[in-house]
CSV table of C-alpha atoms in Angstrom, one decimal:
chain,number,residue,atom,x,y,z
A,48,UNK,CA,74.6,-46.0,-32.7
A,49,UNK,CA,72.3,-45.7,-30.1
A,50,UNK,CA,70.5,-43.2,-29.0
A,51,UNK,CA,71.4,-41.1,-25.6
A,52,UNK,CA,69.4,-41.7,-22.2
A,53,UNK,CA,67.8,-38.0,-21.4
A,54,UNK,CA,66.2,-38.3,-18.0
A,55,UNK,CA,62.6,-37.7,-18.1
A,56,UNK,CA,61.6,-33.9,-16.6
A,57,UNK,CA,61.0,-33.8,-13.4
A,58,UNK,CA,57.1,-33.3,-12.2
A,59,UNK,CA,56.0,-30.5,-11.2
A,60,UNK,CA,56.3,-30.0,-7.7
A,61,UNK,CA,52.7,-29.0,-5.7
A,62,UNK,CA,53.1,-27.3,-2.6
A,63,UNK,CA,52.6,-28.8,0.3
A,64,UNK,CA,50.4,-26.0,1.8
A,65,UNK,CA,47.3,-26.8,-0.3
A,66,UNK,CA,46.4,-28.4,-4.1
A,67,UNK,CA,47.4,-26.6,-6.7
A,68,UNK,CA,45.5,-24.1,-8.6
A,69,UNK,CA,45.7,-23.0,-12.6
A,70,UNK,CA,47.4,-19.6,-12.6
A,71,UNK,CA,45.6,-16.3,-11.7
A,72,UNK,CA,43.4,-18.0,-9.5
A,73,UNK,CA,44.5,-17.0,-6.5
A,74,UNK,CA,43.2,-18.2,-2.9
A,75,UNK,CA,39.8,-17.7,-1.8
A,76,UNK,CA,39.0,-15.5,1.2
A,77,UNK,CA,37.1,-17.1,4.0
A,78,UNK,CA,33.4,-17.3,3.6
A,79,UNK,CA,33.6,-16.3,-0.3
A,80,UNK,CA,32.0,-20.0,-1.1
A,81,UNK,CA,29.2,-19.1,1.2
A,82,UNK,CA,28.9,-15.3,-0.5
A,83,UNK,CA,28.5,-16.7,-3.8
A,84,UNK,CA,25.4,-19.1,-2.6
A,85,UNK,CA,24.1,-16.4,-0.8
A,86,UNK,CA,23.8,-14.3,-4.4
A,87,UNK,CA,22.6,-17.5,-6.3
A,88,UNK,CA,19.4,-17.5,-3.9
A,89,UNK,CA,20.6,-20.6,-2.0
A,90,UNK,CA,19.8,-18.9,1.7
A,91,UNK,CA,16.5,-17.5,0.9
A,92,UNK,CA,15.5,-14.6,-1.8
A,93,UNK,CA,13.8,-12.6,0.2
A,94,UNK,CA,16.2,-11.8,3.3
A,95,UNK,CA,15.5,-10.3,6.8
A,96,UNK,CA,15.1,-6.9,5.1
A,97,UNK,CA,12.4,-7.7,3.2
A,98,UNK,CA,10.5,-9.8,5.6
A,99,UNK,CA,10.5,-7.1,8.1
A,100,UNK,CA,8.8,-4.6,5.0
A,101,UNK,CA,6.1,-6.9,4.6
A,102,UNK,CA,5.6,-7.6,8.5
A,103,UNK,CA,5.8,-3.6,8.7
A,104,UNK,CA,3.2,-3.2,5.8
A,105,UNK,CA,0.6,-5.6,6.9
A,106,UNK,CA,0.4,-4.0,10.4
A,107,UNK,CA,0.1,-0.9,8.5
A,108,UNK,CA,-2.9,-2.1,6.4
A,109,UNK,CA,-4.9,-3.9,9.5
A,110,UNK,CA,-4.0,-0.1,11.3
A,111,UNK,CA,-5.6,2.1,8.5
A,112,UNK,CA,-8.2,-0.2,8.0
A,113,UNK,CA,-9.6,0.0,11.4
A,114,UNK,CA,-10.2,3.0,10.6
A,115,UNK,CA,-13.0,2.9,8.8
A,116,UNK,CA,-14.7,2.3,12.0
A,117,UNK,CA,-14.7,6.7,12.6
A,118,UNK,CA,-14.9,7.2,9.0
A,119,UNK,CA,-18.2,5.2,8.8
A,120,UNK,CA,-19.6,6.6,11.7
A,121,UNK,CA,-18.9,10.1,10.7
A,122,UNK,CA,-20.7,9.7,7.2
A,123,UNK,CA,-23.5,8.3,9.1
A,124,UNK,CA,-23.4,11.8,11.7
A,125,UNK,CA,-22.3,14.1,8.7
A,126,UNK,CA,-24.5,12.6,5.5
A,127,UNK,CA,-27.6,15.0,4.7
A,128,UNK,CA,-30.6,12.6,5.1
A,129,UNK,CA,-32.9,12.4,1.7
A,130,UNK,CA,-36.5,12.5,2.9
A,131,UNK,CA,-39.1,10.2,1.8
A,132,UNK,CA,-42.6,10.0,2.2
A,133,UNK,CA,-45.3,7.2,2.0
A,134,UNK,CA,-48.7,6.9,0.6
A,135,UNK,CA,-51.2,4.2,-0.4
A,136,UNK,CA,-52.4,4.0,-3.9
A,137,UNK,CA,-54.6,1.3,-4.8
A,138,UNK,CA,-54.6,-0.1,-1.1
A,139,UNK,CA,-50.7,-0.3,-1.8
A,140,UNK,CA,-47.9,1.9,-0.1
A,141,UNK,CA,-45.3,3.3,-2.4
A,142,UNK,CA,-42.9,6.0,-1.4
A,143,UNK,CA,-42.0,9.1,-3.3
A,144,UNK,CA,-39.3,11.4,-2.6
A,145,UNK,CA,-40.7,14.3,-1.0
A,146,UNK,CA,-38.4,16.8,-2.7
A,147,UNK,CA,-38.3,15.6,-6.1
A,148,UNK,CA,-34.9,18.7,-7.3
A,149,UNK,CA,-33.0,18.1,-3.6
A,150,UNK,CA,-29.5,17.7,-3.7
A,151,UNK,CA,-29.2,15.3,-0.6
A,152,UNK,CA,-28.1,12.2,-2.5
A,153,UNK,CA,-25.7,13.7,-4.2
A,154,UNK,CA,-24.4,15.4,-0.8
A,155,UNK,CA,-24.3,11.9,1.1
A,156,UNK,CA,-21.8,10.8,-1.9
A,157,UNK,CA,-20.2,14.2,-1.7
A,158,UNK,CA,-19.8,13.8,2.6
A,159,UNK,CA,-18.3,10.2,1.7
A,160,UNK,CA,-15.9,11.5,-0.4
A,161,UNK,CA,-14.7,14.4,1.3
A,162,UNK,CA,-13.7,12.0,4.5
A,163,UNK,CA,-12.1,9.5,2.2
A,164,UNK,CA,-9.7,12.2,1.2
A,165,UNK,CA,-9.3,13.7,4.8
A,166,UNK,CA,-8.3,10.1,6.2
A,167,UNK,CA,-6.2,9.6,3.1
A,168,UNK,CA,-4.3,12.9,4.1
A,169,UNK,CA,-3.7,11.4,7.7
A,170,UNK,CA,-2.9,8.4,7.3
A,171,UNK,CA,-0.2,9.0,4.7
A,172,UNK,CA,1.4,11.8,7.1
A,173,UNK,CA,1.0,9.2,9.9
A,174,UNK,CA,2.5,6.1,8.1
A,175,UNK,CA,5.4,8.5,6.6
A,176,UNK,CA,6.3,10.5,10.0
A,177,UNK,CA,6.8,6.8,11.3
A,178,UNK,CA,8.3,5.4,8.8
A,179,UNK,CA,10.1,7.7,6.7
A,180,UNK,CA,12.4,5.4,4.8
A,181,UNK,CA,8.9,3.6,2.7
A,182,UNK,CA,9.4,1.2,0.8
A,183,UNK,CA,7.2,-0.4,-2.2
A,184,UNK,CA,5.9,-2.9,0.6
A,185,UNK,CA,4.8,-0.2,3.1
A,186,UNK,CA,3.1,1.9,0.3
A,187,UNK,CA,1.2,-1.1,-1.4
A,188,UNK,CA,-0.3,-1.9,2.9
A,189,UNK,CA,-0.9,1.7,3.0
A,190,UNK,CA,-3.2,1.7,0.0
A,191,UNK,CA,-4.9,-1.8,0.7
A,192,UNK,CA,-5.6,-0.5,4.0
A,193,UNK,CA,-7.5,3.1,2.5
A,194,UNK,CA,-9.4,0.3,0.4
A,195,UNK,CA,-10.5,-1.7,3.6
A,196,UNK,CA,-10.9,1.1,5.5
A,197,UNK,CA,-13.2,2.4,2.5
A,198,UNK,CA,-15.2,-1.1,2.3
A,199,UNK,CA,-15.5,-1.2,6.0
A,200,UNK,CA,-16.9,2.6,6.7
A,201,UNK,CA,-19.3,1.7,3.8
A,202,UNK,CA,-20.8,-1.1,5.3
A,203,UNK,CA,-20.7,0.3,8.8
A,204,UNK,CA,-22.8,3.9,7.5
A,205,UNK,CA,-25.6,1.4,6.4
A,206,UNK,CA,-25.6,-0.7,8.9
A,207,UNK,CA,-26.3,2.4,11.5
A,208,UNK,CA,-28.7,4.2,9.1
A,209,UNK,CA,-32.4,4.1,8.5
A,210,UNK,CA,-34.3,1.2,7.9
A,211,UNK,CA,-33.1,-0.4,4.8
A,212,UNK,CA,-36.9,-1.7,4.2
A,213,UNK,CA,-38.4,1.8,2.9
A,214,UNK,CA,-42.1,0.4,2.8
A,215,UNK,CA,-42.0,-1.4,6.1
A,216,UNK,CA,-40.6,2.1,7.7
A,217,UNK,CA,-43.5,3.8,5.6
A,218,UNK,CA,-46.1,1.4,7.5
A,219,UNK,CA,-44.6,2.2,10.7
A,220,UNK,CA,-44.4,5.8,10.4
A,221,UNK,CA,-47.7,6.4,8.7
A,222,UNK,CA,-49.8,7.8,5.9
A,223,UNK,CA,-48.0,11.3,4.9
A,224,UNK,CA,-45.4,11.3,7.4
A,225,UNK,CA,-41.7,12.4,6.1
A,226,UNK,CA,-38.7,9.6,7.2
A,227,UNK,CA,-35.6,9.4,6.1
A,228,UNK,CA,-34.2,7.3,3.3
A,229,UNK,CA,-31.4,4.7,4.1
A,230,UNK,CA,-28.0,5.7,4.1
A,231,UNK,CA,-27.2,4.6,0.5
A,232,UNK,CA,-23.4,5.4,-1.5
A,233,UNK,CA,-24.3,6.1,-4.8
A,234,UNK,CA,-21.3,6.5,-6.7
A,235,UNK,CA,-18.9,3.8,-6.0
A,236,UNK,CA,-16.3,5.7,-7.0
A,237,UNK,CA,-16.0,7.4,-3.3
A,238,UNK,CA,-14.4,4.3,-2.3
A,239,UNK,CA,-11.0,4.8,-3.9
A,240,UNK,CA,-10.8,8.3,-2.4
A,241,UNK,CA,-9.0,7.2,0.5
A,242,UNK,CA,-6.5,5.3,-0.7
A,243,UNK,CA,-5.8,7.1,-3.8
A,244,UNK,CA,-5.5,10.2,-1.7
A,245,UNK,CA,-2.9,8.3,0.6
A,246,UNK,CA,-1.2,7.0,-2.4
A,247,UNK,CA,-0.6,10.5,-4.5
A,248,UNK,CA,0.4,12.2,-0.5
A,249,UNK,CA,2.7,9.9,0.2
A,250,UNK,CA,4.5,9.1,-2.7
A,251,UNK,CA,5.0,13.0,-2.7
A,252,UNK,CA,6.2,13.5,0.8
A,253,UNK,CA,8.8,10.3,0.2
A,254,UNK,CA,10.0,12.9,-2.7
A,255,UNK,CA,10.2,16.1,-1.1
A,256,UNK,CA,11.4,14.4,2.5
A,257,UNK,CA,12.5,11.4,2.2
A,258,UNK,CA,15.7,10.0,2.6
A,259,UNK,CA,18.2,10.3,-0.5
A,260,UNK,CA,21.0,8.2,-1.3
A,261,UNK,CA,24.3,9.7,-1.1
A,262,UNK,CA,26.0,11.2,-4.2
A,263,UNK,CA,29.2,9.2,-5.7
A,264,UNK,CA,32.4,10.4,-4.8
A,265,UNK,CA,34.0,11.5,-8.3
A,266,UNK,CA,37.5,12.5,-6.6
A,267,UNK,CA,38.3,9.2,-5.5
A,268,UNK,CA,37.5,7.7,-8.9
A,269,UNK,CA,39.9,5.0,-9.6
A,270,UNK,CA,39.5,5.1,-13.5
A,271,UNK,CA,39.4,9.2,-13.3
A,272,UNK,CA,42.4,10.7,-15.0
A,273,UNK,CA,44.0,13.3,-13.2
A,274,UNK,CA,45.3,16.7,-15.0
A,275,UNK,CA,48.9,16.2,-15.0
A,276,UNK,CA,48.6,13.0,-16.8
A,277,UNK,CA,46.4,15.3,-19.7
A,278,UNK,CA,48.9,17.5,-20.4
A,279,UNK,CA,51.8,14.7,-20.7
């Protein structure tokens, strides 16, 4: 006996609109290839958005640094002056302070500080009236700037104070005669006043004014059930 001829099955037929595709894939819209290499990274990490934050926050930083230019030149017009007084012992000149329980030093600190915390005030109501969405980027410039700002009004109020050579200034002035002593920041400290100040402002203007995202939309839940389906 021999065995009967069954016709192979036929192959499977592929459309001729496009290859064929393992079921529940379905096509692919338009630019989806190029979506999914955009969210792996392949076009850049760091996107228009975020380049315009840091471009925004460095011009912010250079803008609150500069100034430090008033602020130093303020501390230099506002600082109490500590007065000194020269003498020779020994055919040497020393200098003593001629009022040994004054208060001055600690004022000049004091005047330093205060004006940190002013320009702190302003420049965080500045920098958030202008641009009152924020952004880590624009808060990070913001604070680097109080810091240069800080540095840079330091510097400055020394440069355009006394004579930094308190025996030379002694000589000039004479035996006996009260000067001033140079303009000198004693507590370091004062420095962070500024941007700390425009740190803890602005962080809480951004949460009592600042923009908020918008509440979801519970009615239009998808995966909400409604009532009548409850009580079936």
């Amino acid at each position: 006996m021999t065995a009967p001829l069954t016709p192979p099955p036929p192959p499977h037929e592929h459309s001729a609109q496009g290859p064929w595709q393992p079921p529940g894939a379905g096509p692919q819209a338009p630019g989806s290839q190029h979506a999914e290499y955009a969210g792996h990274g392949w076009y850049g990490q760091d996107g228009p958005g975020m380049k315009t934050e840091l471009r925004e926050a460095a011009v912010i930083a250079v803008a609150v640094a500069l100034g430090g230019v008033l602020l130093g030149v303020l501390w230099w017009w506002l600082a109490p002056h500590v007065p000194l007084v020269g003498d020779v012992v020994e055919k040497s000149w020393v200098v003593y302070l001629k009022d040994t329980e004054g208060e001055q030093a600690i004022g000049v600190d004091g005047t330093f500080t205060l004006l940190g915390l002013a320009f702190g005030a302003v420049s965080a109501l500045v920098v958030f009236l202008l641009r009152r969405r924020g952004g880590v980027p624009l808060v990070v410039g913001l604070a680097l700037g109080g810091l240069l700002g800080s540095l840079l009004a330091w510097r400055l109020g020394v440069w355009l104070g006394p004579e930094q050579d308190v025996i030379a200034h002694a000589r000039e002035v004479g035996r006996g005669v009260t000067f001033s002593a140079p303009l000198k920041l004693g507590a370091k400290g004062a420095l962070l006043a500024w941007p700390l100040a425009a740190l803890v402002l602005h962080l809480g203007l951004m949460a009592l004014f600042g923009p908020r995202d918008p509440e979801p939309d519970f009615a239009t839940d998808p995966y909400a059930t409604s009532p009548s389906a409850e009580s079936r």
